[in-house]
Short mmCIF file of C-alpha atoms in Angstrom, two decimals:
data_model
loop_
_atom_site.label_atom_id
_atom_site.label_comp_id
_atom_site.label_asym_id
_atom_site.label_seq_id
_atom_site.Cartn_x
_atom_site.Cartn_y
_atom_site.Cartn_z
CA MET A 13 -27.61 1.96 10.49
CA ALA A 14 -27.83 2.67 14.18
CA GLY A 15 -28.07 6.42 13.57
CA SER A 16 -31.03 6.12 11.18
CA GLY A 17 -33.25 4.23 13.62
CA GLN A 18 -33.63 3.63 17.32
CA THR A 19 -31.38 0.58 17.39
CA SER A 20 -28.30 0.54 19.60
CA ILE A 21 -24.81 0.18 18.09
CA SER A 22 -24.16 -3.11 19.92
CA THR A 23 -27.32 -4.65 18.41
CA VAL A 24 -26.24 -3.62 14.91
CA GLN A 25 -22.76 -5.05 15.53
CA ASP A 26 -24.27 -8.33 16.78
CA ILE A 27 -26.50 -8.63 13.71
CA LEU A 28 -23.60 -7.89 11.34
CA HIS A 29 -21.34 -10.36 13.17
CA THR A 30 -23.89 -13.20 13.06
CA SER A 31 -24.47 -12.60 9.34
CA GLY A 32 -20.73 -13.05 8.68
CA ASN A 33 -19.66 -9.42 8.40
CA ILE A 34 -16.67 -8.47 10.51
CA PRO A 35 -14.71 -5.21 10.62
CA LYS A 36 -11.57 -5.03 8.48
CA LEU A 37 -9.48 -3.61 11.31
CA LEU A 38 -10.30 -4.65 14.84
CA ARG A 39 -8.69 -1.50 16.19
CA ALA A 40 -7.30 1.75 14.83
CA LEU A 41 -3.58 2.12 14.27
CA PRO A 42 -2.10 4.29 17.03
CA HIS A 43 0.34 5.92 14.59
CA VAL A 44 1.00 6.39 10.92
CA PRO A 45 3.35 3.67 9.62
CA SER A 46 6.86 4.94 8.91
CA ARG A 47 8.52 4.65 5.50
CA SER A 48 10.86 1.88 6.70
CA HIS A 49 7.87 -0.06 8.06
CA ALA A 50 6.16 0.25 4.68
CA ASP A 51 9.35 -0.85 2.88
CA VAL A 52 9.55 -3.99 5.03
CA CYS A 53 5.87 -4.94 4.69
CA THR A 54 5.31 -4.22 1.00
CA PRO A 55 7.55 -6.87 -0.71
CA PRO A 56 5.79 -9.93 0.79
CA LEU A 57 2.44 -8.52 -0.34
CA SER A 58 3.64 -7.96 -3.91
CA HIS A 59 5.66 -11.21 -4.15
CA ARG A 60 5.47 -13.07 -7.44
CA LYS A 61 7.26 -16.16 -8.67
CA THR A 62 10.24 -15.19 -10.84
CA PHE A 63 11.91 -18.54 -11.55
CA ASP A 64 10.32 -21.92 -12.26
CA TRP A 65 13.10 -24.13 -10.92
CA ILE A 66 11.11 -27.34 -11.35
CA ASP A 67 10.97 -26.79 -15.13
CA SER A 68 14.77 -26.92 -15.31
CA ILE A 69 14.87 -30.57 -14.15
CA VAL A 70 15.11 -32.89 -17.14
CA ILE A 71 14.97 -36.67 -16.88
CA ILE A 72 17.75 -38.08 -19.05
CA ASP A 73 16.49 -41.61 -19.62
CA TYR A 74 13.17 -42.93 -18.38
CA LYS A 75 14.34 -46.53 -18.09
CA TYR A 76 16.81 -45.55 -15.33
CA CYS A 77 14.17 -43.87 -13.14
CA THR A 78 12.88 -46.32 -10.58
CA TYR A 79 9.76 -45.73 -8.57
CA ASP A 80 8.47 -47.76 -5.66
CA ASN A 81 4.71 -47.63 -6.08
CA THR A 82 3.94 -50.84 -4.23
CA ALA A 83 0.54 -50.58 -2.60
CA TYR A 84 -0.22 -53.09 0.14
CA ARG A 85 -3.91 -53.93 0.27
CA LYS A 86 -5.95 -56.54 2.09
CA HIS A 87 -7.10 -59.31 -0.24
CA LEU A 88 -10.09 -61.54 0.37
CA LEU A 89 -9.09 -65.20 0.35
CA ASP A 90 -10.97 -68.44 0.43
CA PHE A 91 -10.92 -70.31 3.72
CA ASP A 92 -8.25 -72.79 2.49
CA GLY A 93 -6.52 -70.35 0.09
CA LEU A 94 -3.00 -69.05 0.46
CA PRO A 95 -2.05 -65.41 -0.16
CA GLU A 96 -0.11 -64.50 -3.29
CA PRO A 97 3.55 -63.63 -2.70
CA ILE A 98 4.52 -59.95 -2.85
CA PRO A 99 6.91 -59.33 -5.77
CA GLU A 100 10.33 -57.98 -4.87
CA ILE A 101 11.49 -54.66 -6.29
CA GLU A 102 14.27 -54.94 -8.84
CA ASN A 103 17.23 -52.75 -7.92
CA HIS A 104 18.86 -51.16 -10.92
CA ASP A 105 22.56 -50.28 -10.83
CA LYS A 106 22.20 -46.80 -12.24
CA GLY A 107 19.32 -45.58 -10.07
CA LYS A 108 18.02 -42.13 -10.94
CA LEU A 109 19.78 -39.76 -13.29
CA LEU A 110 18.68 -36.15 -13.16
CA ALA A 111 20.22 -33.16 -14.92
CA PHE A 112 19.83 -29.60 -13.74
#
């Protein structure tokens, strides 16, 4: 764009930068990447999930799975009212049973 008109390169770069366009590489690579460098950098870029380990977890019996979902919230009370007691969590002997 700067070559087609009488606008300086820095002005064109400022306009492109303010509009959200930035260069893909901030600087040129000083050398060509070696084969070993390419072998190290390529696998993370082409990584894909090969095993869904969470799908292998099966809950044996739902009645043995205990969850503590107690949410403590502020309650509005009357001036002479008393707060309701917080229920205690029942502890089950078997706890959680998971099979892998």
